Coordinates of C-alpha atoms in Angstrom, one line a residue:
X1 CA -54.1 -55.0 -22.9
X2 CA -52.4 -55.2 -19.5
X3 CA -49.7 -56.9 -20.8
X4 CA -48.7 -53.5 -23.4
X5 CA -49.5 -51.2 -20.6
X6 CA -47.7 -52.3 -17.5
X7 CA -44.3 -51.7 -19.9
X8 CA -45.1 -48.4 -21.0
X9 CA -46.1 -47.3 -17.5
X10 CA -42.4 -48.7 -16.1
X11 CA -40.7 -47.4 -19.0
X12 CA -42.4 -43.7 -18.1
X13 CA -41.4 -43.9 -14.0
X14 CA -37.6 -45.5 -15.0
X15 CA -37.4 -42.1 -17.5
X16 CA -38.8 -40.0 -14.8
X17 CA -36.7 -41.5 -12.0
X18 CA -33.5 -40.8 -14.4
X19 CA -34.3 -37.6 -15.5
X20 CA -34.8 -36.0 -11.8
X21 CA -31.3 -38.1 -10.9
X22 CA -29.9 -36.2 -13.9
X23 CA -31.0 -32.7 -12.6
X24 CA -30.1 -33.1 -9.2
X25 CA -26.3 -33.8 -10.7
X26 CA -26.3 -31.0 -12.9
X27 CA -27.6 -29.2 -10.2
X28 CA -24.7 -30.3 -8.1
X29 CA -22.4 -29.8 -10.5
X30 CA -23.6 -25.8 -11.2
X31 CA -23.2 -25.4 -7.4
X32 CA -20.0 -26.7 -6.8
X33 CA -18.3 -24.5 -9.6
X34 CA -20.9 -21.4 -8.7
X35 CA -18.0 -19.0 -7.5
X36 CA -17.4 -18.4 -3.9
X37 CA -18.4 -14.7 -3.0
X38 CA -14.9 -12.3 -2.4
X39 CA -14.6 -11.5 1.4
X40 CA -14.4 -7.4 0.3
X41 CA -15.6 -4.1 1.9
X42 CA -14.8 -2.6 5.3
X43 CA -16.3 -5.8 7.2
X44 CA -13.2 -7.9 6.4
X45 CA -10.3 -5.7 6.7
X46 CA -7.5 -5.6 9.3
X47 CA -7.0 -2.1 10.5
X48 CA -4.1 -0.3 11.6
X49 CA -3.4 3.5 12.6
X50 CA -2.9 5.8 15.1
X51 CA -6.0 7.2 18.1
X52 CA -5.8 11.1 19.2
X53 CA -7.7 12.7 21.8
X54 CA -7.9 13.4 25.3
X55 CA -7.0 12.0 28.7
X56 CA -10.0 12.9 31.4
X57 CA -8.4 11.9 35.2
X58 CA -11.3 10.1 37.2
X59 CA -9.0 9.2 39.8
X60 CA -6.7 10.8 42.6
X61 CA -4.4 13.8 41.7
X62 CA -1.0 13.7 44.2
X63 CA -0.3 17.2 46.3
X64 CA 0.8 19.7 44.3
X65 CA 4.0 20.3 46.8
X66 CA 5.2 17.8 49.6
X67 CA 8.6 18.1 51.6
X68 CA 10.0 16.8 54.7
X69 CA 13.9 16.5 56.0
X70 CA 15.5 14.0 53.2
X71 CA 13.6 15.3 49.9
X72 CA 10.7 18.3 48.4
X73 CA 8.7 17.8 45.0
X74 CA 6.6 20.1 43.1
X75 CA 4.0 18.7 40.4
X76 CA 1.8 19.9 37.8
X77 CA -0.5 17.5 37.6
X78 CA -3.6 18.3 35.6
X79 CA -7.4 16.8 34.8
X80 CA -7.3 16.4 31.6
X81 CA -4.1 15.6 29.2
X82 CA -3.4 14.9 25.7
X83 CA -3.1 11.5 25.0
X84 CA -1.7 9.3 22.2
X85 CA -2.2 5.6 20.9
X86 CA -1.0 3.6 18.3
X87 CA -3.1 0.4 17.6
X88 CA -3.1 -2.9 15.0
X89 CA -6.3 -4.9 14.4
X90 CA -6.6 -8.3 13.4
X91 CA -10.3 -9.3 11.3
X92 CA -11.5 -12.3 12.6
X93 CA -15.1 -12.4 10.8
X94 CA -17.5 -9.6 9.7
X95 CA -18.4 -8.8 14.0
X96 CA -15.1 -9.4 15.7
X97 CA -11.6 -8.4 15.6
X98 CA -8.6 -8.2 17.8
X99 CA -7.0 -5.4 18.8
X100 CA -3.6 -4.4 20.1
X101 CA -2.6 -1.2 21.2
X102 CA 0.1 1.1 22.6
X103 CA -1.0 4.2 24.3
X104 CA 1.2 7.0 25.4
X105 CA 0.1 10.1 28.1
X106 CA 2.0 13.1 30.2
X107 CA 0.1 13.3 33.0
X108 CA 2.6 16.9 33.9
X109 CA 5.7 18.1 35.3
X110 CA 7.5 17.2 38.7
X111 CA 10.4 18.3 39.6
X112 CA 11.9 17.2 43.0
X113 CA 14.8 18.1 45.2
X114 CA 16.9 15.2 47.5
X115 CA 18.5 16.4 50.9
X116 CA 22.2 16.8 49.1
X117 CA 20.6 19.4 46.9
X118 CA 20.3 17.3 43.5
X119 CA 17.0 17.7 41.2
X120 CA 15.3 15.9 39.2
X121 CA 12.9 17.6 36.6
X122 CA 11.2 15.8 34.6
X123 CA 7.2 14.0 33.5
X124 CA 4.6 11.9 35.1
X125 CA 3.7 9.9 32.5
X126 CA 1.4 6.6 31.9
X127 CA 1.9 4.3 29.1
X128 CA -1.1 2.0 28.9
X129 CA -0.9 -1.2 26.6
X130 CA -4.2 -3.2 25.9
X131 CA -5.4 -6.3 24.0
X132 CA -8.8 -5.8 23.1
X133 CA -12.0 -7.9 21.7
X134 CA -14.3 -5.4 19.2
X135 CA -17.2 -6.5 18.6
X136 CA -19.6 -4.5 16.0
X137 CA -23.4 -5.6 16.4
X138 CA -24.5 -4.6 13.0
X139 CA -21.5 -6.9 10.7
X140 CA -21.8 -5.9 7.1
X141 CA -25.2 -4.3 7.2
X142 CA -24.9 -1.1 9.0
X143 CA -23.5 1.3 6.4
X144 CA -21.2 3.9 6.8
X145 CA -21.5 3.9 10.4
X146 CA -20.2 0.5 12.0
X147 CA -20.4 0.9 15.5
X148 CA -18.7 -1.5 18.1
X149 CA -18.4 -2.7 21.8
X150 CA -14.4 -3.1 23.2
X151 CA -13.3 -4.8 26.1
X152 CA -9.9 -6.2 26.8
X153 CA -7.2 -6.6 29.5
X154 CA -4.5 -3.6 29.9
X155 CA -0.8 -3.6 31.2
X156 CA -0.3 0.5 33.0
X157 CA 2.5 1.7 33.1
X158 CA 3.3 4.5 35.0
X159 CA 6.8 6.3 35.8
X160 CA 8.5 9.6 36.2
X161 CA 10.2 10.2 33.5
X162 CA 13.7 12.6 33.8
X163 CA 14.7 14.8 30.9
X164 CA 17.3 16.3 33.6
X165 CA 19.0 15.8 36.7
X166 CA 22.4 17.1 38.6
X167 CA 22.8 13.8 39.7
X168 CA 25.1 12.0 37.1
X169 CA 24.1 8.8 38.5
X170 CA 20.4 8.9 38.6
X171 CA 19.1 8.6 34.8
X172 CA 15.3 7.1 35.8
X173 CA 13.3 8.1 38.3
X174 CA 10.1 5.9 40.7
X175 CA 7.8 4.1 38.9
X176 CA 4.7 1.3 39.0
X177 CA 3.0 -0.9 37.0
X178 CA -0.6 -2.3 36.8
X179 CA -2.4 -4.9 35.4
X180 CA -6.8 -4.6 35.0
X181 CA -9.3 -4.2 32.0
X182 CA -10.5 -1.8 30.0
X183 CA -14.2 -1.2 28.5
X184 CA -14.9 1.3 25.4
X185 CA -17.0 1.2 22.3
X186 CA -17.3 3.8 19.4
X187 CA -17.8 3.6 15.9
X188 CA -15.9 3.5 12.7
X189 CA -17.0 5.3 9.5
X190 CA -14.7 4.4 6.5
X191 CA -14.3 7.3 4.0
X192 CA -12.5 5.3 1.5
X193 CA -11.9 1.6 0.5
X194 CA -8.4 2.0 2.2
X195 CA -8.9 4.5 4.7
X196 CA -11.0 4.9 7.6
X197 CA -11.8 6.8 10.8
X198 CA -12.8 5.8 14.4
X199 CA -14.3 7.3 17.0
X200 CA -13.3 5.8 20.4
X201 CA -14.5 5.9 24.3
X202 CA -12.7 3.7 26.7
X203 CA -12.5 3.5 30.8
X204 CA -8.9 2.2 32.2
X205 CA -9.7 1.5 35.8
X206 CA -5.6 2.2 36.6
X207 CA -5.2 1.8 40.1
X208 CA -1.4 0.5 41.3
X209 CA -0.9 -1.1 44.4
X210 CA 1.8 0.8 45.7
X211 CA 1.8 4.4 45.6
X212 CA 3.1 6.6 42.5
X213 CA 3.6 10.0 44.0
X214 CA 1.3 9.4 46.9
X215 CA -1.5 8.3 44.4
X216 CA -2.7 4.7 43.4
X217 CA -5.6 5.3 41.5
X218 CA -4.8 6.4 38.3
X219 CA -8.1 5.5 36.5
X220 CA -9.2 7.5 33.5
X221 CA -11.8 8.1 31.0
X222 CA -9.9 8.6 26.8
X223 CA -11.7 10.5 24.3
X224 CA -10.2 9.7 21.0
X225 CA -10.8 10.5 16.8
X226 CA -8.8 8.0 15.1
X227 CA -7.1 7.7 11.4
X228 CA -7.2 4.4 10.3
X229 CA -5.4 2.1 7.0
X230 CA -7.9 -0.7 6.1
X231 CA -6.2 -3.7 4.5
X232 CA -6.7 -7.2 3.9
X233 CA -4.6 -10.6 3.8
X234 CA -2.3 -10.8 0.6
X235 CA -3.7 -13.7 -1.1
X236 CA -2.0 -17.0 -1.5

């Protein structure tokens, strides 16, 4: 009896082991042929668009008028100005995006007259150029609204753009450039597959090493609303 039971026992055990092995192979093959979920939706899309809003001055203001023996000038520089910004965002993951932006703000009119009677009429304009990282803490699970935090570095160029002058040898005014950081945040709201709205607040600590119209501190806070085109990289 013992000699007849042993073969049956080992035979059953062999079938069991082989069956488990075949099931593992089948499961592995099924996992390999299972299609990978497509990376679709807002959390996988790049962005390109524009932002419009308000530039709110947090620094100093130049004097409205000033003169000495060599020149005199008058300036109409306000605390709030219209701000425009174009940007491109490259999606790295559902939580991270790299963004580059170029902004422009006209702070107001400036008129300069030198000792020879020549006038230089133009405006005080700032050009923020920024490279920023955007972090979406909720990733792809936030539904319709996608809040984000933002931080990066910027080159801030300020200049007196001359539109009219009686001096034929002068075509541009004084200019200064500063390198600093930028901090901000906001949220995105995709209204369609290819279109989204952006609400953004950014702090720019602009401080020049030398005076631009008697002022070094041009730091500001911007409040903008943007419209963006949402797109994905072409599939290979």
